Amino acid sequence: MRAARLIRLVLLLQDRRAMTAAELAAELEVSERTVARDVQALSEAGIPVYADRGRAGGYRLVGGYRTRLTGLGRSEAEALFLSGVPSALRDMGLADAASAAQLKVSAALLPELRSAPDTAAQRFHLDAPGWWQPPETPALLPAVAEAVWDDLRVQVTYRRGDGAEVSRVLDPYGLVLKAGTWYLAARPANAPHLRVYRVSRLLTVTATGERFTRDESFDLPGFWTDHAAAFARSILRAEVRIRLSPVGARVLPHVTDREAAAEAEAAASPPDADGWVTTTLAVESEEVAYSQLLSLGPDAIVLAPTSLRDALAAAARRMATNYDS
């Protein structure tokens, strides 16, 4: 642990030229006294660290000294490609590896390029969790991530959506963070196809000590795109016939499934004299369609099924009564 901290201290000074004891203590998450002891240890080891005295003093490397300890380790190189998602790195237990990798890359850059990481960080940021809900950080995520990195076969206990608990042996291929929720793409033992598991429903994860042979043709982004599209289509089990005003047609993709809205737009009738169109919309259920179409207010009219039309009409009458009173 201390050896890694000493290397990081040298890389920090190489990257930033000079830092105060307080700045180093904050970066290394230690006390200023520990920083002083580490600097002394480096000096005794032959690293030319110089201490500037006074209020504006600090530590610097003498004579343009540059360490050659800039080779990336495997975990650091892998983590570097995820460095645009700091919350994901933290959840998977890779924040320290990413930090070390970034320092090594920065230390290896020419002086005129040193500001590149900060320049990018101040201009682009990916906030993965969705709005209006706390981010989900499953307790077993670091164990799952380790198995994914190292192609380790695992024995898991999983709680299905119906509440039943099942045991599976899985070959974990990849992790996906979708709107703040983690999913695992894995192949169950003796199964021909990969399946998707919500990581928060994993109750136990135990490495079997075996490594599985990864299918080198597997493409995680492509797999997830296909899975997400198939899942979205699978839950749209009902249809409603509706009329939409120009405003309703424009807002529809924001209140229901975007693919379903696009299909409804493509199948819509030509607009009438007032711009209204008639189309069929795929929905998850009448109950879901009720809340979605209610948000369109007077810019949507349900033609069928009758039960949904009657429910929305009753809601409209209640709203009118509330506002009349």
PDB file of C-alpha atoms in Angstrom:
ATOM      1  CA  MET A   1       0.000   0.000   0.000  1.00  0.00           C
ATOM      2  CA  ARG A   2       2.770   2.467   0.944  1.00  0.00           C
ATOM      3  CA  ALA A   3       4.835   1.580  -2.138  1.00  0.00           C
ATOM      4  CA  ALA A   4       1.875   2.411  -4.383  1.00  0.00           C
ATOM      5  CA  ARG A   5       1.384   5.685  -2.517  1.00  0.00           C
ATOM      6  CA  LEU A   6       5.040   6.649  -2.942  1.00  0.00           C
ATOM      7  CA  ILE A   7       4.860   5.992  -6.681  1.00  0.00           C
ATOM      8  CA  ARG A   8       1.708   8.051  -6.916  1.00  0.00           C
ATOM      9  CA  LEU A   9       3.353  10.907  -5.000  1.00  0.00           C
ATOM     10  CA  VAL A  10       6.250  10.988  -7.484  1.00  0.00           C
ATOM     11  CA  LEU A  11       3.842  10.916 -10.431  1.00  0.00           C
ATOM     12  CA  LEU A  12       1.832  13.769  -8.950  1.00  0.00           C
ATOM     13  CA  LEU A  13       4.929  15.930  -8.586  1.00  0.00           C
ATOM     14  CA  GLN A  14       6.086  14.993 -12.087  1.00  0.00           C
ATOM     15  CA  ASP A  15       2.714  15.936 -13.529  1.00  0.00           C
ATOM     16  CA  ARG A  16       2.108  19.170 -11.588  1.00  0.00           C
ATOM     17  CA  ARG A  17       5.722  20.291 -10.990  1.00  0.00           C
ATOM     18  CA  ALA A  18       5.030  21.604  -7.473  1.00  0.00           C
ATOM     19  CA  MET A  19       2.422  20.853  -4.801  1.00  0.00           C
ATOM     20  CA  THR A  20       1.932  21.881  -1.203  1.00  0.00           C
ATOM     21  CA  ALA A  21       1.836  19.344   1.612  1.00  0.00           C
ATOM     22  CA  ALA A  22      -1.887  20.013   2.011  1.00  0.00           C
ATOM     23  CA  GLU A  23      -2.540  19.360  -1.687  1.00  0.00           C
ATOM     24  CA  LEU A  24      -0.578  16.121  -1.622  1.00  0.00           C
ATOM     25  CA  ALA A  25      -2.315  15.009   1.574  1.00  0.00           C
ATOM     26  CA  ALA A  26      -5.709  15.615  -0.022  1.00  0.00           C
ATOM     27  CA  GLU A  27      -4.786  13.715  -3.214  1.00  0.00           C
ATOM     28  CA  LEU A  28      -3.280  10.769  -1.340  1.00  0.00           C
ATOM     29  CA  GLU A  29      -5.921  10.788   1.431  1.00  0.00           C
ATOM     30  CA  VAL A  30      -3.309  10.870   4.210  1.00  0.00           C
ATOM     31  CA  SER A  31      -2.111  13.424   6.751  1.00  0.00           C
ATOM     32  CA  GLU A  32       0.494  16.103   6.007  1.00  0.00           C
ATOM     33  CA  ARG A  33       2.784  14.372   8.499  1.00  0.00           C
ATOM     34  CA  THR A  34       2.530  11.177   6.429  1.00  0.00           C
ATOM     35  CA  VAL A  35       3.388  13.195   3.313  1.00  0.00           C
ATOM     36  CA  ALA A  36       6.510  14.529   5.043  1.00  0.00           C
ATOM     37  CA  ARG A  37       7.576  11.000   6.002  1.00  0.00           C
ATOM     38  CA  ASP A  38       6.934   9.748   2.449  1.00  0.00           C
ATOM     39  CA  VAL A  39       8.996  12.591   0.972  1.00  0.00           C
ATOM     40  CA  GLN A  40      11.848  11.763   3.334  1.00  0.00           C
ATOM     41  CA  ALA A  41      11.661   8.095   2.300  1.00  0.00           C
ATOM     42  CA  LEU A  42      11.818   9.083  -1.359  1.00  0.00           C
ATOM     43  CA  SER A  43      14.831  11.309  -0.740  1.00  0.00           C
ATOM     44  CA  GLU A  44      16.627   8.477   1.053  1.00  0.00           C
ATOM     45  CA  ALA A  45      15.857   6.237  -1.929  1.00  0.00           C
ATOM     46  CA  GLY A  46      17.558   8.688  -4.296  1.00  0.00           C
ATOM     47  CA  ILE A  47      14.485  10.468  -5.705  1.00  0.00           C
ATOM     48  CA  PRO A  48      15.388  14.201  -5.857  1.00  0.00           C
ATOM     49  CA  VAL A  49      12.386  15.685  -4.048  1.00  0.00           C
ATOM     50  CA  TYR A  50      13.026  19.260  -2.900  1.00  0.00           C
ATOM     51  CA  ALA A  51      11.050  21.067  -0.183  1.00  0.00           C
ATOM     52  CA  ASP A  52      10.389  24.806  -0.629  1.00  0.00           C
ATOM     53  CA  ARG A  53      10.065  26.518   2.736  1.00  0.00           C
ATOM     54  CA  GLY A  54       7.701  29.352   3.584  1.00  0.00           C
ATOM     55  CA  ARG A  55       4.009  30.155   3.231  1.00  0.00           C
ATOM     56  CA  ALA A  56       3.992  29.491  -0.535  1.00  0.00           C
ATOM     57  CA  GLY A  57       6.305  26.511  -0.239  1.00  0.00           C
ATOM     58  CA  GLY A  58       5.735  22.912  -1.131  1.00  0.00           C
ATOM     59  CA  TYR A  59       7.438  19.990  -2.799  1.00  0.00           C
ATOM     60  CA  ARG A  60       8.938  19.656  -6.279  1.00  0.00           C
ATOM     61  CA  LEU A  61      11.223  17.341  -8.246  1.00  0.00           C
ATOM     62  CA  VAL A  62      14.700  18.755  -8.852  1.00  0.00           C
ATOM     63  CA  GLY A  63      16.404  19.094 -12.231  1.00  0.00           C
ATOM     64  CA  GLY A  64      13.560  17.911 -14.457  1.00  0.00           C
ATOM     65  CA  TYR A  65      13.627  14.435 -12.921  1.00  0.00           C
ATOM     66  CA  ARG A  66      11.231  12.023 -14.641  1.00  0.00           C
ATOM     67  CA  THR A  67      10.316   8.578 -13.389  1.00  0.00           C
ATOM     68  CA  ARG A  68      10.032   5.686 -15.801  1.00  0.00           C
ATOM     69  CA  LEU A  69       7.301   4.082 -13.710  1.00  0.00           C
ATOM     70  CA  THR A  70       4.704   5.002 -16.298  1.00  0.00           C
ATOM     71  CA  GLY A  71       3.881   1.597 -17.769  1.00  0.00           C
ATOM     72  CA  LEU A  72       0.178   0.816 -17.548  1.00  0.00           C
ATOM     73  CA  GLY A  73      -0.896  -2.335 -15.735  1.00  0.00           C
ATOM     74  CA  ARG A  74      -3.684  -4.475 -17.152  1.00  0.00           C
ATOM     75  CA  SER A  75      -6.407  -3.343 -14.741  1.00  0.00           C
ATOM     76  CA  GLU A  76      -5.319   0.295 -15.097  1.00  0.00           C
ATOM     77  CA  ALA A  77      -5.435   0.155 -18.893  1.00  0.00           C
ATOM     78  CA  GLU A  78      -8.873  -1.455 -18.842  1.00  0.00           C
ATOM     79  CA  ALA A  79     -10.168   1.048 -16.283  1.00  0.00           C
ATOM     80  CA  LEU A  80      -8.838   3.971 -18.330  1.00  0.00           C
ATOM     81  CA  PHE A  81     -11.353   3.247 -21.092  1.00  0.00           C
ATOM     82  CA  LEU A  82     -14.143   3.718 -18.541  1.00  0.00           C
ATOM     83  CA  SER A  83     -12.738   6.876 -17.012  1.00  0.00           C
ATOM     84  CA  GLY A  84     -15.543   8.993 -18.461  1.00  0.00           C
ATOM     85  CA  VAL A  85     -17.983   7.292 -16.070  1.00  0.00           C
ATOM     86  CA  PRO A  86     -16.543   7.992 -12.594  1.00  0.00           C
ATOM     87  CA  SER A  87     -19.603   6.679 -10.765  1.00  0.00           C
ATOM     88  CA  ALA A  88     -19.350   3.369 -12.642  1.00  0.00           C
ATOM     89  CA  LEU A  89     -15.668   3.032 -11.771  1.00  0.00           C
ATOM     90  CA  ARG A  90     -16.398   3.737  -8.124  1.00  0.00           C
ATOM     91  CA  ASP A  91     -19.223   1.186  -8.014  1.00  0.00           C
ATOM     92  CA  MET A  92     -17.041  -1.543  -9.550  1.00  0.00           C
ATOM     93  CA  GLY A  93     -14.114  -0.835  -7.224  1.00  0.00           C
ATOM     94  CA  LEU A  94     -11.881   0.495 -10.026  1.00  0.00           C
ATOM     95  CA  ALA A  95     -11.569   4.146  -9.011  1.00  0.00           C
ATOM     96  CA  ASP A  96      -8.020   3.745  -7.656  1.00  0.00           C
ATOM     97  CA  ALA A  97      -6.864   1.883 -10.759  1.00  0.00           C
ATOM     98  CA  ALA A  98      -8.320   4.574 -13.010  1.00  0.00           C
ATOM     99  CA  SER A  99      -6.709   7.333 -10.971  1.00  0.00           C
ATOM    100  CA  ALA A 100      -3.298   5.675 -11.185  1.00  0.00           C
ATOM    101  CA  ALA A 101      -3.709   5.090 -14.919  1.00  0.00           C
ATOM    102  CA  GLN A 102      -4.630   8.713 -15.544  1.00  0.00           C
ATOM    103  CA  LEU A 103      -1.621   9.904 -13.573  1.00  0.00           C
ATOM    104  CA  LYS A 104       0.703   7.637 -15.558  1.00  0.00           C
ATOM    105  CA  VAL A 105      -0.703   8.792 -18.873  1.00  0.00           C
ATOM    106  CA  SER A 106      -0.500  12.422 -17.790  1.00  0.00           C
ATOM    107  CA  ALA A 107       3.095  11.973 -16.611  1.00  0.00           C
ATOM    108  CA  ALA A 108       4.041  10.485 -19.979  1.00  0.00           C
ATOM    109  CA  LEU A 109       2.610  13.407 -21.947  1.00  0.00           C
ATOM    110  CA  LEU A 110       4.679  16.263 -23.281  1.00  0.00           C
ATOM    111  CA  PRO A 111       4.495  19.392 -21.080  1.00  0.00           C
ATOM    112  CA  GLU A 112       2.348  21.252 -23.611  1.00  0.00           C
ATOM    113  CA  LEU A 113      -0.220  18.449 -23.503  1.00  0.00           C
ATOM    114  CA  ARG A 114      -0.484  18.160 -19.716  1.00  0.00           C
ATOM    115  CA  SER A 115      -3.697  20.174 -19.572  1.00  0.00           C
ATOM    116  CA  ALA A 116      -5.524  17.857 -21.989  1.00  0.00           C
ATOM    117  CA  PRO A 117      -7.185  15.663 -19.309  1.00  0.00           C
ATOM    118  CA  ASP A 118      -8.467  18.677 -17.366  1.00  0.00           C
ATOM    119  CA  THR A 119      -9.595  20.401 -20.548  1.00  0.00           C
ATOM    120  CA  ALA A 120     -11.672  17.374 -21.554  1.00  0.00           C
ATOM    121  CA  ALA A 121     -13.068  16.854 -18.048  1.00  0.00           C
ATOM    122  CA  GLN A 122     -14.345  20.431 -17.908  1.00  0.00           C
ATOM    123  CA  ARG A 123     -16.150  20.064 -21.225  1.00  0.00           C
ATOM    124  CA  PHE A 124     -17.639  16.547 -21.260  1.00  0.00           C
ATOM    125  CA  HIS A 125     -19.235  14.535 -18.466  1.00  0.00           C
ATOM    126  CA  LEU A 126     -21.458  11.462 -18.504  1.00  0.00           C
ATOM    127  CA  ASP A 127     -24.058  11.293 -15.722  1.00  0.00           C
ATOM    128  CA  ALA A 128     -25.315   7.714 -15.958  1.00  0.00           C
ATOM    129  CA  PRO A 129     -28.098   7.500 -13.310  1.00  0.00           C
ATOM    130  CA  GLY A 130     -31.628   8.482 -14.300  1.00  0.00           C
ATOM    131  CA  TRP A 131     -33.555  11.451 -12.922  1.00  0.00           C
ATOM    132  CA  TRP A 132     -35.798  11.320  -9.856  1.00  0.00           C
ATOM    133  CA  GLN A 133     -34.362   8.145  -8.421  1.00  0.00           C
ATOM    134  CA  PRO A 134     -31.314   7.428  -6.264  1.00  0.00           C
ATOM    135  CA  PRO A 135     -28.492   5.565  -8.059  1.00  0.00           C
ATOM    136  CA  GLU A 136     -28.483   1.849  -7.368  1.00  0.00           C
ATOM    137  CA  THR A 137     -25.161   0.399  -6.193  1.00  0.00           C
ATOM    138  CA  PRO A 138     -25.517  -3.363  -5.647  1.00  0.00           C
ATOM    139  CA  ALA A 139     -23.308  -4.706  -2.869  1.00  0.00           C
ATOM    140  CA  LEU A 140     -22.082  -7.609  -5.037  1.00  0.00           C
ATOM    141  CA  LEU A 141     -21.150  -5.455  -8.035  1.00  0.00           C
ATOM    142  CA  PRO A 142     -17.359  -5.435  -7.333  1.00  0.00           C
ATOM    143  CA  ALA A 143     -17.334  -9.247  -7.126  1.00  0.00           C
ATOM    144  CA  VAL A 144     -19.273  -9.505 -10.385  1.00  0.00           C
ATOM    145  CA  ALA A 145     -16.963  -6.975 -12.072  1.00  0.00           C
ATOM    146  CA  GLU A 146     -13.886  -8.957 -10.987  1.00  0.00           C
ATOM    147  CA  ALA A 147     -15.374 -12.128 -12.477  1.00  0.00           C
ATOM    148  CA  VAL A 148     -16.154 -10.297 -15.732  1.00  0.00           C
ATOM    149  CA  TRP A 149     -12.619  -8.873 -16.010  1.00  0.00           C
ATOM    150  CA  ASP A 150     -10.939 -12.234 -15.411  1.00  0.00           C
ATOM    151  CA  ASP A 151     -13.408 -14.543 -17.261  1.00  0.00           C
ATOM    152  CA  LEU A 152     -14.171 -16.401 -14.019  1.00  0.00           C
ATOM    153  CA  ARG A 153     -17.102 -18.801 -13.881  1.00  0.00           C
ATOM    154  CA  VAL A 154     -19.335 -18.077 -10.877  1.00  0.00           C
ATOM    155  CA  GLN A 155     -22.046 -19.771  -8.849  1.00  0.00           C
ATOM    156  CA  VAL A 156     -24.859 -17.334  -8.065  1.00  0.00           C
ATOM    157  CA  THR A 157     -28.136 -17.232  -6.208  1.00  0.00           C
ATOM    158  CA  TYR A 158     -30.625 -14.996  -7.987  1.00  0.00           C
ATOM    159  CA  ARG A 159     -34.051 -13.663  -7.022  1.00  0.00           C
ATOM    160  CA  ARG A 160     -36.330 -13.662 -10.052  1.00  0.00           C
ATOM    161  CA  GLY A 161     -39.001 -11.075 -10.705  1.00  0.00           C
ATOM    162  CA  ASP A 162     -41.653 -13.370  -9.229  1.00  0.00           C
ATOM    163  CA  GLY A 163     -39.704 -13.597  -5.953  1.00  0.00           C
ATOM    164  CA  ALA A 164     -38.453 -17.164  -6.436  1.00  0.00           C
ATOM    165  CA  GLU A 165     -34.769 -17.819  -5.646  1.00  0.00           C
ATOM    166  CA  VAL A 166     -32.763 -19.912  -8.109  1.00  0.00           C
ATOM    167  CA  SER A 167     -29.152 -21.096  -8.249  1.00  0.00           C
ATOM    168  CA  ARG A 168     -27.142 -20.823 -11.461  1.00  0.00           C
ATOM    169  CA  VAL A 169     -23.601 -21.373 -12.706  1.00  0.00           C
ATOM    170  CA  LEU A 170     -22.810 -18.463 -15.019  1.00  0.00           C
ATOM    171  CA  ASP A 171     -20.132 -17.403 -17.450  1.00  0.00           C
ATOM    172  CA  PRO A 172     -20.210 -13.600 -16.932  1.00  0.00           C
ATOM    173  CA  TYR A 173     -19.557 -11.836 -20.251  1.00  0.00           C
ATOM    174  CA  GLY A 174     -20.237  -8.186 -19.502  1.00  0.00           C
ATOM    175  CA  LEU A 175     -21.824  -5.485 -17.348  1.00  0.00           C
ATOM    176  CA  VAL A 176     -24.158  -2.759 -18.578  1.00  0.00           C
ATOM    177  CA  LEU A 177     -25.174   0.379 -16.681  1.00  0.00           C
ATOM    178  CA  LYS A 178     -28.612   1.445 -17.915  1.00  0.00           C
ATOM    179  CA  ALA A 179     -30.204   4.570 -16.412  1.00  0.00           C
ATOM    180  CA  GLY A 180     -28.507   3.946 -13.057  1.00  0.00           C
ATOM    181  CA  THR A 181     -29.257   0.205 -12.936  1.00  0.00           C
ATOM    182  CA  TRP A 182     -26.592  -2.494 -13.445  1.00  0.00           C
ATOM    183  CA  TYR A 183     -27.238  -5.577 -15.590  1.00  0.00           C
ATOM    184  CA  LEU A 184     -25.076  -8.657 -16.159  1.00  0.00           C
ATOM    185  CA  ALA A 185     -24.933 -10.415 -19.523  1.00  0.00           C
ATOM    186  CA  ALA A 186     -24.008 -14.034 -18.796  1.00  0.00           C
ATOM    187  CA  ARG A 187     -24.327 -17.508 -20.270  1.00  0.00           C
ATOM    188  CA  PRO A 188     -25.827 -20.097 -17.898  1.00  0.00           C
ATOM    189  CA  ALA A 189     -24.124 -23.489 -17.813  1.00  0.00           C
ATOM    190  CA  ASN A 190     -25.211 -25.701 -20.724  1.00  0.00           C
ATOM    191  CA  ALA A 191     -27.339 -22.892 -22.218  1.00  0.00           C
ATOM    192  CA  PRO A 192     -26.868 -21.911 -25.876  1.00  0.00           C
ATOM    193  CA  HIS A 193     -27.604 -18.205 -25.456  1.00  0.00           C
ATOM    194  CA  LEU A 194     -26.695 -15.378 -23.118  1.00  0.00           C
ATOM    195  CA  ARG A 195     -29.258 -13.996 -20.693  1.00  0.00           C
ATOM    196  CA  VAL A 196     -29.501 -10.744 -18.779  1.00  0.00           C
ATOM    197  CA  TYR A 197     -29.599 -10.566 -14.972  1.00  0.00           C
ATOM    198  CA  ARG A 198     -30.259  -7.530 -12.821  1.00  0.00           C
ATOM    199  CA  VAL A 199     -27.240  -7.294 -10.509  1.00  0.00           C
ATOM    200  CA  SER A 200     -29.285  -5.983  -7.569  1.00  0.00           C
ATOM    201  CA  ARG A 201     -31.181  -9.312  -7.544  1.00  0.00           C
ATOM    202  CA  LEU A 202     -28.018 -11.351  -7.044  1.00  0.00           C
ATOM    203  CA  LEU A 203     -28.015 -12.674  -3.479  1.00  0.00           C
ATOM    204  CA  THR A 204     -24.681 -14.541  -3.587  1.00  0.00           C
ATOM    205  CA  VAL A 205     -21.736 -14.630  -5.997  1.00  0.00           C
ATOM    206  CA  THR A 206     -19.037 -17.300  -5.531  1.00  0.00           C
ATOM    207  CA  ALA A 207     -16.110 -17.905  -7.867  1.00  0.00           C
ATOM    208  CA  THR A 208     -15.840 -21.575  -8.857  1.00  0.00           C
ATOM    209  CA  GLY A 209     -12.098 -21.354  -9.494  1.00  0.00           C
ATOM    210  CA  GLU A 210     -12.634 -22.127 -13.182  1.00  0.00           C
ATOM    211  CA  ARG A 211     -12.108 -19.844 -16.139  1.00  0.00           C
ATOM    212  CA  PHE A 212     -14.465 -20.011 -19.093  1.00  0.00           C
ATOM    213  CA  THR A 213     -13.464 -19.629 -22.729  1.00  0.00           C
ATOM    214  CA  ARG A 214     -14.940 -16.378 -23.978  1.00  0.00           C
ATOM    215  CA  ASP A 215     -16.521 -16.281 -27.415  1.00  0.00           C
ATOM    216  CA  GLU A 216     -14.191 -13.794 -29.112  1.00  0.00           C
ATOM    217  CA  SER A 217     -16.930 -12.770 -31.540  1.00  0.00           C
ATOM    218  CA  PHE A 218     -19.153 -11.539 -28.697  1.00  0.00           C
ATOM    219  CA  ASP A 219     -19.983  -7.823 -29.020  1.00  0.00           C
ATOM    220  CA  LEU A 220     -21.415  -6.405 -25.786  1.00  0.00           C
ATOM    221  CA  PRO A 221     -22.769  -3.101 -27.239  1.00  0.00           C
ATOM    222  CA  GLY A 222     -24.413  -4.951 -30.125  1.00  0.00           C
ATOM    223  CA  PHE A 223     -25.829  -7.618 -27.802  1.00  0.00           C
ATOM    224  CA  TRP A 224     -27.292  -4.983 -25.484  1.00  0.00           C
ATOM    225  CA  THR A 225     -28.835  -3.005 -28.347  1.00  0.00           C
ATOM    226  CA  ASP A 226     -30.577  -6.137 -29.629  1.00  0.00           C
ATOM    227  CA  HIS A 227     -31.650  -7.182 -26.135  1.00  0.00           C
ATOM    228  CA  ALA A 228     -33.035  -3.746 -25.268  1.00  0.00           C
ATOM    229  CA  ALA A 229     -35.023  -3.586 -28.507  1.00  0.00           C
ATOM    230  CA  ALA A 230     -36.400  -7.107 -28.016  1.00  0.00           C
ATOM    231  CA  PHE A 231     -37.295  -6.373 -24.390  1.00  0.00           C
ATOM    232  CA  ALA A 232     -39.080  -3.146 -25.290  1.00  0.00           C
ATOM    233  CA  ARG A 233     -41.046  -4.949 -27.978  1.00  0.00           C
ATOM    234  CA  SER A 234     -41.882  -7.914 -25.719  1.00  0.00           C
ATOM    235  CA  ILE A 235     -43.677  -5.785 -23.129  1.00  0.00           C
ATOM    236  CA  LEU A 236     -45.863  -4.019 -25.709  1.00  0.00           C
ATOM    237  CA  ARG A 237     -48.655  -6.577 -25.660  1.00  0.00           C
ATOM    238  CA  ALA A 238     -51.681  -4.386 -26.359  1.00  0.00           C
ATOM    239  CA  GLU A 239     -52.789  -1.805 -28.917  1.00  0.00           C
ATOM    240  CA  VAL A 240     -54.904   1.332 -28.776  1.00  0.00           C
ATOM    241  CA  ARG A 241     -56.482   3.255 -31.615  1.00  0.00           C
ATOM    242  CA  ILE A 242     -56.049   6.986 -31.149  1.00  0.00           C
ATOM    243  CA  ARG A 243     -56.417  10.383 -32.791  1.00  0.00           C
ATOM    244  CA  LEU A 244     -53.693  12.929 -32.218  1.00  0.00           C
ATOM    245  CA  SER A 245     -53.520  16.668 -32.698  1.00  0.00           C
ATOM    246  CA  PRO A 246     -50.292  18.131 -34.141  1.00  0.00           C
ATOM    247  CA  VAL A 247     -49.175  18.838 -30.550  1.00  0.00           C
ATOM    248  CA  GLY A 248     -50.129  15.329 -29.427  1.00  0.00           C
ATOM    249  CA  ALA A 249     -48.187  13.730 -32.285  1.00  0.00           C
ATOM    250  CA  ARG A 250     -45.126  15.791 -31.402  1.00  0.00           C
ATOM    251  CA  VAL A 251     -45.281  14.982 -27.674  1.00  0.00           C
ATOM    252  CA  LEU A 252     -46.174  11.280 -28.005  1.00  0.00           C
ATOM    253  CA  PRO A 253     -42.513  10.019 -28.139  1.00  0.00           C
ATOM    254  CA  HIS A 254     -41.884  11.725 -24.789  1.00  0.00           C
ATOM    255  CA  VAL A 255     -44.693   9.936 -22.921  1.00  0.00           C
ATOM    256  CA  THR A 256     -44.512   6.420 -24.350  1.00  0.00           C
ATOM    257  CA  ASP A 257     -41.994   4.003 -25.877  1.00  0.00           C
ATOM    258  CA  ARG A 258     -40.061   5.843 -28.580  1.00  0.00           C
ATOM    259  CA  GLU A 259     -40.003   2.911 -31.007  1.00  0.00           C
ATOM    260  CA  ALA A 260     -43.729   2.390 -30.580  1.00  0.00           C
ATOM    261  CA  ALA A 261     -44.316   6.117 -31.126  1.00  0.00           C
ATOM    262  CA  ALA A 262     -42.187   6.016 -34.296  1.00  0.00           C
ATOM    263  CA  GLU A 263     -44.174   3.056 -35.616  1.00  0.00           C
ATOM    264  CA  ALA A 264     -47.424   4.846 -34.794  1.00  0.00           C
ATOM    265  CA  GLU A 265     -46.232   7.927 -36.651  1.00  0.00           C
ATOM    266  CA  ALA A 266     -45.260   5.841 -39.697  1.00  0.00           C
ATOM    267  CA  ALA A 267     -48.695   4.146 -39.734  1.00  0.00           C
ATOM    268  CA  ALA A 268     -50.703   7.346 -39.182  1.00  0.00           C
ATOM    269  CA  SER A 269     -53.390   8.476 -41.596  1.00  0.00           C
ATOM    270  CA  PRO A 270     -52.932  11.679 -43.584  1.00  0.00           C
ATOM    271  CA  PRO A 271     -53.756  14.719 -41.399  1.00  0.00           C
ATOM    272  CA  ASP A 272     -57.262  16.141 -41.664  1.00  0.00           C
ATOM    273  CA  ALA A 273     -58.075  19.820 -42.190  1.00  0.00           C
ATOM    274  CA  ASP A 274     -57.121  20.583 -38.554  1.00  0.00           C
ATOM    275  CA  GLY A 275     -53.911  18.529 -38.638  1.00  0.00           C
ATOM    276  CA  TRP A 276     -55.255  15.593 -36.612  1.00  0.00           C
ATOM    277  CA  VAL A 277     -54.128  12.054 -37.521  1.00  0.00           C
ATOM    278  CA  THR A 278     -55.458   8.588 -36.665  1.00  0.00           C
ATOM    279  CA  THR A 279     -53.112   5.723 -35.835  1.00  0.00           C
ATOM    280  CA  THR A 280     -52.549   2.573 -33.776  1.00  0.00           C
ATOM    281  CA  LEU A 281     -50.155   2.647 -30.819  1.00  0.00           C
ATOM    282  CA  ALA A 282     -48.539  -0.433 -29.227  1.00  0.00           C
ATOM    283  CA  VAL A 283     -48.668  -0.239 -25.417  1.00  0.00           C
ATOM    284  CA  GLU A 284     -47.706  -2.374 -22.442  1.00  0.00           C
ATOM    285  CA  SER A 285     -51.267  -2.533 -21.086  1.00  0.00           C
ATOM    286  CA  GLU A 286     -54.440  -0.478 -20.815  1.00  0.00           C
ATOM    287  CA  GLU A 287     -53.380   0.651 -17.343  1.00  0.00           C
ATOM    288  CA  VAL A 288     -50.041   1.965 -18.624  1.00  0.00           C
ATOM    289  CA  ALA A 289     -51.673   3.534 -21.686  1.00  0.00           C
ATOM    290  CA  TYR A 290     -54.156   5.301 -19.382  1.00  0.00           C
ATOM    291  CA  SER A 291     -51.423   7.184 -17.524  1.00  0.00           C
ATOM    292  CA  GLN A 292     -49.435   7.876 -20.695  1.00  0.00           C
ATOM    293  CA  LEU A 293     -52.304   9.207 -22.787  1.00  0.00           C
ATOM    294  CA  LEU A 294     -53.841  11.109 -19.880  1.00  0.00           C
ATOM    295  CA  SER A 295     -50.717  13.285 -19.889  1.00  0.00           C
ATOM    296  CA  LEU A 296     -51.552  14.368 -23.456  1.00  0.00           C
ATOM    297  CA  GLY A 297     -54.806  15.921 -22.229  1.00  0.00           C
ATOM    298  CA  PRO A 298     -57.007  17.296 -25.004  1.00  0.00           C
ATOM    299  CA  ASP A 299     -54.420  16.534 -27.692  1.00  0.00           C
ATOM    300  CA  ALA A 300     -55.271  12.809 -27.811  1.00  0.00           C
ATOM    301  CA  ILE A 301     -58.594  11.000 -28.296  1.00  0.00           C
ATOM    302  CA  VAL A 302     -58.838   7.246 -27.715  1.00  0.00           C
ATOM    303  CA  LEU A 303     -61.085   5.487 -30.228  1.00  0.00           C
ATOM    304  CA  ALA A 304     -60.547   1.915 -28.990  1.00  0.00           C
ATOM    305  CA  PRO A 305     -60.663  -0.071 -26.796  1.00  0.00           C
ATOM    306  CA  THR A 306     -63.915   1.237 -25.355  1.00  0.00           C
ATOM    307  CA  SER A 307     -62.852   0.508 -21.774  1.00  0.00           C
ATOM    308  CA  LEU A 308     -59.824   2.801 -22.067  1.00  0.00           C
ATOM    309  CA  ARG A 309     -61.867   5.488 -23.813  1.00  0.00           C
ATOM    310  CA  ASP A 310     -64.464   5.370 -21.012  1.00  0.00           C
ATOM    311  CA  ALA A 311     -61.757   5.539 -18.313  1.00  0.00           C
ATOM    312  CA  LEU A 312     -60.159   8.635 -19.865  1.00  0.00           C
ATOM    313  CA  ALA A 313     -63.553  10.271 -20.372  1.00  0.00           C
ATOM    314  CA  ALA A 314     -64.380   9.694 -16.694  1.00  0.00           C
ATOM    315  CA  ALA A 315     -61.022  11.205 -15.701  1.00  0.00           C
ATOM    316  CA  ALA A 316     -61.749  14.248 -17.880  1.00  0.00           C
ATOM    317  CA  ARG A 317     -65.138  14.736 -16.206  1.00  0.00           C
ATOM    318  CA  ARG A 318     -63.566  14.515 -12.736  1.00  0.00           C
ATOM    319  CA  MET A 319     -60.935  17.070 -13.688  1.00  0.00           C
ATOM    320  CA  ALA A 320     -63.587  19.421 -15.071  1.00  0.00           C
ATOM    321  CA  THR A 321     -65.580  19.074 -11.849  1.00  0.00           C
ATOM    322  CA  ASN A 322     -62.491  19.796  -9.748  1.00  0.00           C
ATOM    323  CA  TYR A 323     -61.754  22.970 -11.639  1.00  0.00           C
ATOM    324  CA  ASP A 324     -65.408  24.092 -11.744  1.00  0.00           C
ATOM    325  CA  SER A 325     -65.546  23.893  -7.959  1.00  0.00           C
TER     326      SER A 325
END
